[in-house]
Tab-separated table of C-alpha atoms in Angstrom:
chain	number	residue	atom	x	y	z
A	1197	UNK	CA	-50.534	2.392	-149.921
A	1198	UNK	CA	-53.413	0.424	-151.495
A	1199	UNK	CA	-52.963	-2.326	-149.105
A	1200	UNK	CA	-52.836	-0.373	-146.008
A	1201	UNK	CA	-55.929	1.117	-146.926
A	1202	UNK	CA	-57.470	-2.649	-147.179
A	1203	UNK	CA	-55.681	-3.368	-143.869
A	1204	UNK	CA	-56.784	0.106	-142.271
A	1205	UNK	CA	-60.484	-0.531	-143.542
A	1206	UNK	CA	-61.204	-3.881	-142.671
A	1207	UNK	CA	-59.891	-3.681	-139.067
A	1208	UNK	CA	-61.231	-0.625	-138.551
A	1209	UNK	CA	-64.877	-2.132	-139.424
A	1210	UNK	CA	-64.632	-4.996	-137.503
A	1211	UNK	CA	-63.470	-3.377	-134.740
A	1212	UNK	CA	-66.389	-0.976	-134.301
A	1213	UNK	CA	-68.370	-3.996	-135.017
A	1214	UNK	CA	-66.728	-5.950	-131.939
A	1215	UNK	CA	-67.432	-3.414	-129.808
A	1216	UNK	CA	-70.595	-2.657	-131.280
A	1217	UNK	CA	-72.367	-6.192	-130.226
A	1218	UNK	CA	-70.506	-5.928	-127.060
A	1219	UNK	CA	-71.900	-2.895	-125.781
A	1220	UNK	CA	-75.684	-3.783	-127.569
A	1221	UNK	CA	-76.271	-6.342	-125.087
A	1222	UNK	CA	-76.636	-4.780	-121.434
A	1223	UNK	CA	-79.312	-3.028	-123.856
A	1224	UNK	CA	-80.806	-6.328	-124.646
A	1225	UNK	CA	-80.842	-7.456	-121.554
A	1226	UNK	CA	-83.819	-5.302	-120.587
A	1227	UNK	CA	-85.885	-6.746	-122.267
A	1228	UNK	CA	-84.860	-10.264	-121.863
A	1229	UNK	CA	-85.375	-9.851	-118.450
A	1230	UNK	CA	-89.015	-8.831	-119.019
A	1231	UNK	CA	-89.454	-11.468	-121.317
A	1232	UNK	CA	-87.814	-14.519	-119.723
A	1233	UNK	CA	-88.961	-13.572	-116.134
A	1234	UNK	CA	-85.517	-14.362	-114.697
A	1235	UNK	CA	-83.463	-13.424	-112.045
A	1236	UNK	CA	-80.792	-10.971	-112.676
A	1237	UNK	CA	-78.547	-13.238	-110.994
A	1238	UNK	CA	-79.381	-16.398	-113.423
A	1239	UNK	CA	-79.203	-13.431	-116.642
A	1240	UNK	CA	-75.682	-12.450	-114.885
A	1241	UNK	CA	-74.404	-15.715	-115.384
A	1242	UNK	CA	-75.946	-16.162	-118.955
A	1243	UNK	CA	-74.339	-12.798	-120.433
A	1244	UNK	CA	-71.251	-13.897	-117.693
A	1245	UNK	CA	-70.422	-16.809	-119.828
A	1246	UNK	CA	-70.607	-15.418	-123.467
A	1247	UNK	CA	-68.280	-12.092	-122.047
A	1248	UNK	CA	-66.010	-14.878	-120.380
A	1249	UNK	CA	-65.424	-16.740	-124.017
A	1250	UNK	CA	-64.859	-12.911	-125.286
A	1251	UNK	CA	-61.764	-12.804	-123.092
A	1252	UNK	CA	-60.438	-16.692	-122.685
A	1253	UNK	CA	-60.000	-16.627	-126.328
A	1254	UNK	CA	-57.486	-13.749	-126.508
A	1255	UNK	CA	-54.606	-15.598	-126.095
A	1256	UNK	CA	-54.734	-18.696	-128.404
A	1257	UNK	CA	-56.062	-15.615	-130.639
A	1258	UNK	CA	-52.547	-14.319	-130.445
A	1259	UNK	CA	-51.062	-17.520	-131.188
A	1260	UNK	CA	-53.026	-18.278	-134.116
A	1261	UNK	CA	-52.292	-15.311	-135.716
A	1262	UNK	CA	-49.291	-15.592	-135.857
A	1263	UNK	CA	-49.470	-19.062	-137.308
A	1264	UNK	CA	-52.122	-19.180	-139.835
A	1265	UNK	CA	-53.018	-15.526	-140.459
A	1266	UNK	CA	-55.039	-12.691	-139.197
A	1267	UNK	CA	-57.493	-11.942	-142.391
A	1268	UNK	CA	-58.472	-15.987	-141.659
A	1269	UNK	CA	-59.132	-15.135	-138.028
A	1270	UNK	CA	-60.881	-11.741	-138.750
A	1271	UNK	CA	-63.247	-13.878	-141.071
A	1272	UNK	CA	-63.980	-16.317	-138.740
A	1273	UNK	CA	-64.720	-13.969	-136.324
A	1274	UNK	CA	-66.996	-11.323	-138.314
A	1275	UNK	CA	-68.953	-14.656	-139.343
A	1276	UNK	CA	-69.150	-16.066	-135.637
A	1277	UNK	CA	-70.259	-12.622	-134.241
A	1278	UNK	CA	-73.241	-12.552	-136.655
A	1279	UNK	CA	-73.828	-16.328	-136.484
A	1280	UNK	CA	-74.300	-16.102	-132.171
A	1281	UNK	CA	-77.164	-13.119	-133.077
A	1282	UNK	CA	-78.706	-14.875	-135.558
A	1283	UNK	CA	-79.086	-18.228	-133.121
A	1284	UNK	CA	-80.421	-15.673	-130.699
A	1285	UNK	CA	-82.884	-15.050	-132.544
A	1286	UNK	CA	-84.117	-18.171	-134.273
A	1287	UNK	CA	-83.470	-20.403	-131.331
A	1288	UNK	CA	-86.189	-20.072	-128.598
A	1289	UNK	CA	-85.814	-19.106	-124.958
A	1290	UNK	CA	-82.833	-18.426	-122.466
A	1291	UNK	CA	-81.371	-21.055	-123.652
A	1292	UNK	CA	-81.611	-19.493	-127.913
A	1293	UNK	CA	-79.859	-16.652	-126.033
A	1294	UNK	CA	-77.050	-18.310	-124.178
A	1295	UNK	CA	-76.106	-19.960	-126.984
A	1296	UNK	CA	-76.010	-17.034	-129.136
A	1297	UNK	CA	-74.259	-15.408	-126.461
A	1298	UNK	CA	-71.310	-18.227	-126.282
A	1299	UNK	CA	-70.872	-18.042	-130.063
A	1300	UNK	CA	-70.698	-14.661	-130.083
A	1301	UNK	CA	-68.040	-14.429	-127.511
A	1302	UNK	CA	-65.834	-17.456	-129.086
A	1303	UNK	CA	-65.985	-15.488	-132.241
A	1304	UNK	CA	-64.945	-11.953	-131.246
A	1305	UNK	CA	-62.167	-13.244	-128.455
A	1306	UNK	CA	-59.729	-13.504	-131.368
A	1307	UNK	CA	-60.226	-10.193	-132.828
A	1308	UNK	CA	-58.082	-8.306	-131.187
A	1309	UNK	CA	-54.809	-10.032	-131.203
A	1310	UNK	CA	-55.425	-10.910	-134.910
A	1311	UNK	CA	-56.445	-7.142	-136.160
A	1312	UNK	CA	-53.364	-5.657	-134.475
A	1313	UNK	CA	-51.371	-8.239	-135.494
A	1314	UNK	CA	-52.117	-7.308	-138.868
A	1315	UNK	CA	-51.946	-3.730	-138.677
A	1316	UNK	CA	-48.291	-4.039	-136.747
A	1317	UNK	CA	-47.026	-6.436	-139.542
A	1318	UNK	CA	-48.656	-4.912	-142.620
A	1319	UNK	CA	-48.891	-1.102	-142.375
A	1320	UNK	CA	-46.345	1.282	-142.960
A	1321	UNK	CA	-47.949	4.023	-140.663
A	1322	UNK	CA	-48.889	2.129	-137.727
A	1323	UNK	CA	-49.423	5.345	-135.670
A	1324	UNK	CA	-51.912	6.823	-137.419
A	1325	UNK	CA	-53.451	3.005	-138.675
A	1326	UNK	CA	-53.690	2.466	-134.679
A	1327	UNK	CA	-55.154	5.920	-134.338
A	1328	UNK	CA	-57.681	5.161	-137.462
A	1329	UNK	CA	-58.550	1.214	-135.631
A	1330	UNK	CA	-59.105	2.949	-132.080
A	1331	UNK	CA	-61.227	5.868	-133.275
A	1332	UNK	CA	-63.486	2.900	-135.101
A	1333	UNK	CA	-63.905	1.261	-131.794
A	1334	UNK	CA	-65.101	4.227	-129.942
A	1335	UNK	CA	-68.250	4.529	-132.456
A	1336	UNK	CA	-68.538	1.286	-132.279
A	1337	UNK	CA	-69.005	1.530	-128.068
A	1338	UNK	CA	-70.899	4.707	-128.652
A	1339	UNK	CA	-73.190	3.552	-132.071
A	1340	UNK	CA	-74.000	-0.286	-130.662
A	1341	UNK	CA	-76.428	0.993	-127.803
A	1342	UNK	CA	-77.760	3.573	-129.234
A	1343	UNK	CA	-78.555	1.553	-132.330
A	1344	UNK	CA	-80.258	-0.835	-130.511
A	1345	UNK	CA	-81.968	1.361	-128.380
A	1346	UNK	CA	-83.527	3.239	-131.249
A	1347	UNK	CA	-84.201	-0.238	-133.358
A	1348	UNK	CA	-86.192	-1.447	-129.553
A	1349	UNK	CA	-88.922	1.346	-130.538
A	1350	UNK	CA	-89.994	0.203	-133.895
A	1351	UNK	CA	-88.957	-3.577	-133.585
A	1352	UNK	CA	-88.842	-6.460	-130.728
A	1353	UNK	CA	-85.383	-8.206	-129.740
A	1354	UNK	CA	-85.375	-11.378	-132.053
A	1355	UNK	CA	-85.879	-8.742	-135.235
A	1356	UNK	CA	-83.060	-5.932	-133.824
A	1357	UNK	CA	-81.009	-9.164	-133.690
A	1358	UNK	CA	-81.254	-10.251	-136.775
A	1359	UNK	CA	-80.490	-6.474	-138.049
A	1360	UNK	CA	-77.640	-6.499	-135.970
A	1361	UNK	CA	-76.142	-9.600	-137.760
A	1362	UNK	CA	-76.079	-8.019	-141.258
A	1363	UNK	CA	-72.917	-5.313	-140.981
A	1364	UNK	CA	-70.810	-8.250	-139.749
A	1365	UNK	CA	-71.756	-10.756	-142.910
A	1366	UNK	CA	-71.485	-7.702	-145.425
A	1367	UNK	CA	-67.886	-6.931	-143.368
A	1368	UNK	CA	-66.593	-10.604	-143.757
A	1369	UNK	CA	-67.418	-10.654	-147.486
A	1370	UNK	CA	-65.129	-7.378	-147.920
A	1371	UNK	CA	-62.682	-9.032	-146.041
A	1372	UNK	CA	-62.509	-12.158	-148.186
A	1373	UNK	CA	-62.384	-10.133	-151.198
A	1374	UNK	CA	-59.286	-8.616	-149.989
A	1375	UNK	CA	-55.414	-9.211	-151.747
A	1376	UNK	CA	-53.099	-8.768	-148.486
A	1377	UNK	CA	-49.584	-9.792	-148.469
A	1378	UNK	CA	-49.551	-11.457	-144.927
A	1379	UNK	CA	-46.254	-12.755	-143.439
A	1380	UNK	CA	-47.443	-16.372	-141.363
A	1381	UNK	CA	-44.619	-17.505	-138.468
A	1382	UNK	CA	-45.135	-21.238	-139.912
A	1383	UNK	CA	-43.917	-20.459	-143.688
A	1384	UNK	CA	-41.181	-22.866	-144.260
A	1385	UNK	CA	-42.122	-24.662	-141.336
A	1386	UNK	CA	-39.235	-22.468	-138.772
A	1387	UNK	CA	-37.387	-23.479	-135.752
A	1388	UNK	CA	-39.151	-20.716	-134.434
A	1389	UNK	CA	-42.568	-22.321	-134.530
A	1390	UNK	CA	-41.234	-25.732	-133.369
A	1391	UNK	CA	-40.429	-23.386	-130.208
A	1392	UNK	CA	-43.847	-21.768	-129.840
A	1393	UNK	CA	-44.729	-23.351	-126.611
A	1394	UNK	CA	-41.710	-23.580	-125.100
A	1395	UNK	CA	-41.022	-19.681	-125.496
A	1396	UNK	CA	-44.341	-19.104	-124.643
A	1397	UNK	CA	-43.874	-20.807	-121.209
A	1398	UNK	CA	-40.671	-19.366	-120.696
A	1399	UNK	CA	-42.015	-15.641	-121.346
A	1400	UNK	CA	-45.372	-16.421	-119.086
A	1401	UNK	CA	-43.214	-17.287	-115.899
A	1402	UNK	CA	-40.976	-14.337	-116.731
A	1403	UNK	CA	-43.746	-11.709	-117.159
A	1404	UNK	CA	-45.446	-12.943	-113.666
A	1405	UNK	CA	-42.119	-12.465	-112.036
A	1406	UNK	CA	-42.061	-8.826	-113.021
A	1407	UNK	CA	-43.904	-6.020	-112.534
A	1408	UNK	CA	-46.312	-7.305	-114.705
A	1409	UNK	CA	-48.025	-9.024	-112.283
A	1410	UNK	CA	-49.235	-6.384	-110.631
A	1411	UNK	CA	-50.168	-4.450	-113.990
A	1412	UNK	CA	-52.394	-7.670	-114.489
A	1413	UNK	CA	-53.991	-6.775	-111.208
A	1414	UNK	CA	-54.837	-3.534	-112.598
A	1415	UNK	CA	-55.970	-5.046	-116.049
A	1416	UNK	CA	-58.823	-7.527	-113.874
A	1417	UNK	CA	-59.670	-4.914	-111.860
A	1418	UNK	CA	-60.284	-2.759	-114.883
A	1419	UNK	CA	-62.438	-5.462	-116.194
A	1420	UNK	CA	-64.338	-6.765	-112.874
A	1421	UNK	CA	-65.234	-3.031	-112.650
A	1422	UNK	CA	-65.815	-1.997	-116.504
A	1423	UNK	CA	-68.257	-5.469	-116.967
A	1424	UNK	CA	-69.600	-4.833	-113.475
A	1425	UNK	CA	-70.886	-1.670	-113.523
A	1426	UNK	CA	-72.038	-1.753	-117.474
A	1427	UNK	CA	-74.219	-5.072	-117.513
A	1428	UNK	CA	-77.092	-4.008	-115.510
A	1429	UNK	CA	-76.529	0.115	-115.695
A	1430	UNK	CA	-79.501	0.091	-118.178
A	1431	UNK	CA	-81.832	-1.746	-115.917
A	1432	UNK	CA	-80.819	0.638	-113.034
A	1433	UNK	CA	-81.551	3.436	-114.895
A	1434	UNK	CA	-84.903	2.551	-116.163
A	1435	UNK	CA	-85.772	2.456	-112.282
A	1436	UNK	CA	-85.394	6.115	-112.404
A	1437	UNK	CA	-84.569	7.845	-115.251
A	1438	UNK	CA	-87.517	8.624	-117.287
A	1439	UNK	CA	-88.340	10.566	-120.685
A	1440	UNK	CA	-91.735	11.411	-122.633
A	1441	UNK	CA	-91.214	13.186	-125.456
A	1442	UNK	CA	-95.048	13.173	-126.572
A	1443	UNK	CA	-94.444	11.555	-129.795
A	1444	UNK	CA	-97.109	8.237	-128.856
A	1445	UNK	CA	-93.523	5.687	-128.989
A	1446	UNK	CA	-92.368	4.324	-125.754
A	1447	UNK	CA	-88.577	5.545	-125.373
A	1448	UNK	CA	-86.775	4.358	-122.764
A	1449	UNK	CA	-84.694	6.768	-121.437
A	1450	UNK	CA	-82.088	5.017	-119.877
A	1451	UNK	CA	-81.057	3.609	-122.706
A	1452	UNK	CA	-80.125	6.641	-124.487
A	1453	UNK	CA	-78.462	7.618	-121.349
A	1454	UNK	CA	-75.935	4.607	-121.164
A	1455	UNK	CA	-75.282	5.506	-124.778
A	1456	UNK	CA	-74.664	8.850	-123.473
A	1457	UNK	CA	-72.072	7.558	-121.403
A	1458	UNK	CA	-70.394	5.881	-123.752
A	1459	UNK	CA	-69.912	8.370	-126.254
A	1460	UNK	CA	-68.371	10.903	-123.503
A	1461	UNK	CA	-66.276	7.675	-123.366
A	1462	UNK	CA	-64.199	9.235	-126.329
A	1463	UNK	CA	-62.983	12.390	-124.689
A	1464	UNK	CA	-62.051	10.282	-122.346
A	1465	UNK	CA	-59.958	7.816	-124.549
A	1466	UNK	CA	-58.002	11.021	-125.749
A	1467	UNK	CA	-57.023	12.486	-122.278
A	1468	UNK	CA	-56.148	9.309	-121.321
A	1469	UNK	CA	-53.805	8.919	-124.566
A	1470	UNK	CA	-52.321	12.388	-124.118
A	1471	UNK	CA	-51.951	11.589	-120.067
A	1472	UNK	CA	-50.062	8.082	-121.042
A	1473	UNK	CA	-47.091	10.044	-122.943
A	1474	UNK	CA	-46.458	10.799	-119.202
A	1475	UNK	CA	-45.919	9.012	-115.928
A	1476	UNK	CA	-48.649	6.205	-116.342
A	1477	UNK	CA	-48.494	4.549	-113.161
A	1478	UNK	CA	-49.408	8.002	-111.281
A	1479	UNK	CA	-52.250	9.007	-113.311
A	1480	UNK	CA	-53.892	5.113	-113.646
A	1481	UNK	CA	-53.911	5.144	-109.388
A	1482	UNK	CA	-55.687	8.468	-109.758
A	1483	UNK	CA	-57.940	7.494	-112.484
A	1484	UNK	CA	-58.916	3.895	-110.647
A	1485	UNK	CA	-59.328	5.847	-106.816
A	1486	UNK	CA	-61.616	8.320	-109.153
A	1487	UNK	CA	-63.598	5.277	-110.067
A	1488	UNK	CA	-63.651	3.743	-106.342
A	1489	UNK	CA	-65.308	7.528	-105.826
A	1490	UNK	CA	-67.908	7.252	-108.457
A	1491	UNK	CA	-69.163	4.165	-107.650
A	1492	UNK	CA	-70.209	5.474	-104.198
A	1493	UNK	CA	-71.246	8.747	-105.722
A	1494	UNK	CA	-74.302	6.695	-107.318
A	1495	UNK	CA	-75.879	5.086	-103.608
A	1496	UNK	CA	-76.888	8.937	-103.148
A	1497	UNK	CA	-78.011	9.648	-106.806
A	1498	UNK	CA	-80.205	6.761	-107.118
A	1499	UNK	CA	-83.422	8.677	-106.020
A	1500	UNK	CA	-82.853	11.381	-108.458
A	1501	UNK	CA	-82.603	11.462	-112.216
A	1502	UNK	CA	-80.598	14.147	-112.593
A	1503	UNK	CA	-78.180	13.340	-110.427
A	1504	UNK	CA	-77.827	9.976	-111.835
A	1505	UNK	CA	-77.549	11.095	-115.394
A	1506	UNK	CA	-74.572	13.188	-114.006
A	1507	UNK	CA	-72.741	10.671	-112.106
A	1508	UNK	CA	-73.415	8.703	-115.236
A	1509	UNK	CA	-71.543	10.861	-117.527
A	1510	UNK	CA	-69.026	11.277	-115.291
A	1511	UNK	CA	-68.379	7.412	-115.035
A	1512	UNK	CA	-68.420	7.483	-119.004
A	1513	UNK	CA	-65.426	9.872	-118.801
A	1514	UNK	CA	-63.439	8.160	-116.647
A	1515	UNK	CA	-63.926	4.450	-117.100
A	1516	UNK	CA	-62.339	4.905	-120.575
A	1517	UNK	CA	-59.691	7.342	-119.848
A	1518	UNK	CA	-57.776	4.600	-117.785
A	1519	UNK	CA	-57.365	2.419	-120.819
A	1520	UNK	CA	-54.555	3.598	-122.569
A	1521	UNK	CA	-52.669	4.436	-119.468
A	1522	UNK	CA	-52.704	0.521	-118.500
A	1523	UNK	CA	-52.123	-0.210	-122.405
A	1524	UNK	CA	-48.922	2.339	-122.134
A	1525	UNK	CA	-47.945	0.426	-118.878
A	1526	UNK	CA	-48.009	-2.720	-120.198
A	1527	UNK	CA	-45.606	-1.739	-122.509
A	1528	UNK	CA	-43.061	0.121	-120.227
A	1529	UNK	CA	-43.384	-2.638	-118.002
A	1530	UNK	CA	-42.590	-5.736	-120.517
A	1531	UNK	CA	-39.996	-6.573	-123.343
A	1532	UNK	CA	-40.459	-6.789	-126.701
A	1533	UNK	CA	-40.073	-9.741	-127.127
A	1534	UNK	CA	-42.693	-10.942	-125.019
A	1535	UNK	CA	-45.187	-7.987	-125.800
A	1536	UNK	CA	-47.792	-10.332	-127.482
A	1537	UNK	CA	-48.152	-12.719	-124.736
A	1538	UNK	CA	-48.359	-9.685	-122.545
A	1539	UNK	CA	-51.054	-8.310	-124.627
A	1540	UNK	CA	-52.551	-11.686	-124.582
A	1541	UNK	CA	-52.940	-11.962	-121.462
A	1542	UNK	CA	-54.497	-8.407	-120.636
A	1543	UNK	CA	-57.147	-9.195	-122.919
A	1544	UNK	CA	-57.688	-12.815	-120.949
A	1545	UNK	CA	-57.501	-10.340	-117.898
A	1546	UNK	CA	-60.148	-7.371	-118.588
A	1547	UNK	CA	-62.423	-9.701	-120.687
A	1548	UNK	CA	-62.208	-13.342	-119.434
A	1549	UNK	CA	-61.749	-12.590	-115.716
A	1550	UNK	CA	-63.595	-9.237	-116.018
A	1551	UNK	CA	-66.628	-11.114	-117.699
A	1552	UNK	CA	-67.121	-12.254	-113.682
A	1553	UNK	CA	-67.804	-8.450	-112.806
A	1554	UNK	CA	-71.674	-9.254	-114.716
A	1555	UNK	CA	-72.346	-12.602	-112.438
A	1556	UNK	CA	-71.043	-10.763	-109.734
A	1557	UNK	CA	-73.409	-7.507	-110.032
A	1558	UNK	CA	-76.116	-10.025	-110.815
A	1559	UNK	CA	-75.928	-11.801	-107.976
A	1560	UNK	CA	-75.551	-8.936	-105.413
A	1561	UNK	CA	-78.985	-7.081	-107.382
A	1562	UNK	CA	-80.614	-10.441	-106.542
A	1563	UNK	CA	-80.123	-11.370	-103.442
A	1564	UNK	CA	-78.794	-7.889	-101.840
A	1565	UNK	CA	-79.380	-3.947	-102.412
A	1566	UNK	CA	-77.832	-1.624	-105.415
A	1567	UNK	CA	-76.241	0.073	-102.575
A	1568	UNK	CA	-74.393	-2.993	-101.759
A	1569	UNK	CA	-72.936	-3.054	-105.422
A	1570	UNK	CA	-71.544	-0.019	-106.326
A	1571	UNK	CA	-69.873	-0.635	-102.989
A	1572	UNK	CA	-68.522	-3.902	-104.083
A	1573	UNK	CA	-67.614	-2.223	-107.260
A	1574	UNK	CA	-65.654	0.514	-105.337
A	1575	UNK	CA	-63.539	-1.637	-103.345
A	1576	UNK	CA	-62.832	-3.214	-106.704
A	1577	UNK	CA	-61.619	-0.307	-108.233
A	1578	UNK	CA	-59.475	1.111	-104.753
A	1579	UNK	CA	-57.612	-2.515	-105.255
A	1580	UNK	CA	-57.017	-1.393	-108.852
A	1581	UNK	CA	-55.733	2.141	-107.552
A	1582	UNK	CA	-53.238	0.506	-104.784
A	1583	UNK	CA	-51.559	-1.864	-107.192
A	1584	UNK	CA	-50.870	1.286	-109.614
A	1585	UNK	CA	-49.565	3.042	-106.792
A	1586	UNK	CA	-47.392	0.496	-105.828
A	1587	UNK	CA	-46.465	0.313	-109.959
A	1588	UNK	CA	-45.819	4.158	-109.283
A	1589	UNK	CA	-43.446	3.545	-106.009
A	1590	UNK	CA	-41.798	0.740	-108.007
A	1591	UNK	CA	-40.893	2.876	-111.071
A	1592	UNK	CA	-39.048	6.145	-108.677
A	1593	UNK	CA	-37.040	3.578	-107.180
């Protein structure tokens, strides 16, 4: 019980703390792009890159777990994530930044993979360890803007950087002080990890001639829509969303807002959960066509605050209710045996494809309207809706 306590604790910090620098940086980017007088299109493909390493690294994440360890992995990557803020803020100019932002995003790609890795092969109680491990996350995506937010008031970037950095160190120091009993696939040097890549192969062309394929469309859509519409949200907020609350400190309002929307993110996380016991496929092409809807809901609430607060919210509901009903699918729709790789590769889906959703939205708020991107982003998310319906049709036949 001891040790699954350990195991519980330590994923469940660093998971919140993944999530935590993940969701602090559309905040950041404010003001970087006041500071570095940028395009958003050239600050797309800056935070574009670092999100992209966040998601390309989920699969060799997988592997590596399995072969030397997850508490090695969760180290590395609690010491990476603090390491890429750190360079942001020592290391001078876009460039300090991009950096920071590839390190960063190296580091945290093997999280996942590793941290339910260990929780599958070291807890007793998985259920209520996932529960614990999920619940963690959610503060983390509500806590890491408005954190930063609030730290923006009283301190610039570079020092709200550096603050940002310490939880991670302090985490990776627990985590090396920990005694876990952790079965690694190379002890005794197996036939089963002389046949690592050859499985691997075999399961990847098998998954892609399944219905997985198009639960991976779902998965990038989910992730060209969820990166898309978060990266510059702040920004187009502070264009119209505005709060004084007399107190002489400058608060920026949309900031508190997005944080907003991220919190509601939670109820949505448990409908979702509660919705996934049942027929998945249905309720994912209503939850993506409800997306495709509020994306054009905002091109008429952009003039007003209130509306766009609302829509806001609304978004925050939704965008996180669909995750556990594509989670659910992916395991209804793939064996056992090859769950891992199927994992891996929704990670390398909604995070490594998905980072494209910020250069995307970047470039269309440079060289085209806001109007024109919550369009793009709705057709996104109606291409995410058909391929769950046709999941849907699929499964009744």
């Amino acid at each position: 019980m001891s040790e699954d306590r350990s195991i519980i604790g330590i994923t469940s910090v660093s998971h919140a703390a993944v999530h935590t620098y993940e969701l602090s940086i559309p905040i950041l980017m404010v003001p970087w792009l006041n500071e570095f007088g940028v395009s958003r299109f050239i600050l797309g493909i800056v935070v574009g890159v670092g999100y992209a390493l966040f998601g390309l690294g989920a699969l060799p994440g997988g592997v590596l777990s399995d072969r030397i360890g997850s508490r090695p992995l969760i180290i590395t990557c609690l010491v990476g994530m603090a390491t890429g803020f750190l360079t942001m803020s020592v290391v001078p100019g876009l460039a300090g930044v991009a950096v920071g932002l590839c390190v960063w995003g190296a580091s945290a790609s093997v999280y996942h993979p590793a941290g339910l890795t260990l929780i599958s092969k070291g807890v007793d109680r998985r259920g209520r360890a996932l529960g614990y491990h999920g619940i963690a996350g959610n503060i983390g995506i509500g806590a890491g803007p408005f954190v930063t937010a609030v730290l923006l008031v009283f301190f610039d970037w570079q020092a709200v950087a550096v603050v940002l950095a310490v939880p991670a160190i302090a985490a990776a120091v627990f985590a090396l002080r920990l005694d876990i009993d952790e079965p690694v696939a190379t002890d005794g040097g197996g036939e089963e990890t002389g046949d690592t890549d050859a499985g691997f192969v075999a399961e990847s062309r098998a998954l892609f001639a399944s219905t997985f394929a198009l639960v991976f469309v779902v998965v990038m859509a989910s992730g060209l829509y969820y990166r898309g519409i978060l990266t510059f949200l702040p920004d187009i907020l502070g264009d119209t969303v505005e709060f004084n609350p007399g107190l002489g400190l400058e608060f920026e309002a949309s900031r508190y807002v997005y944080s907003a929307l991220l919190a509601v993110g939670v109820a949505g996380q448990y409908v979702g959960g509660r919705l996934a016991d049942g027929e998945t496929e249905r309720w994912m092409a209503v939850g993506y066509g409800t997306l495709a809807v509020i994306a054009l809901a905002f091109v008429p609430a952009l003039p007003s605050s209130t509306a766009l607060v609302a829509v806001s919210l609304v978004l925050g509901f939704f965008l996180f209710t669909v995750q556990p009903l594509y989670q659910n699918t992916i395991a209804r729709s793939t064996p056992e045996k090859a769950r891992g790789v199927s994992y891996g590769y929704t990670y390398l889906g909604v995070f490594g494809v998905g980072a494209l959703g910020a250069t995307v939205a970047g470039a269309i708020l440079t060289y085209s309207t806001t109007t024109v991107m919550f369009v793009v982003l709705a057709g996104i998310a109606a291409v995410g809706a058909s391929a769950a319906a046709r999941l849907y049709v699929k499964r009744q036949n």
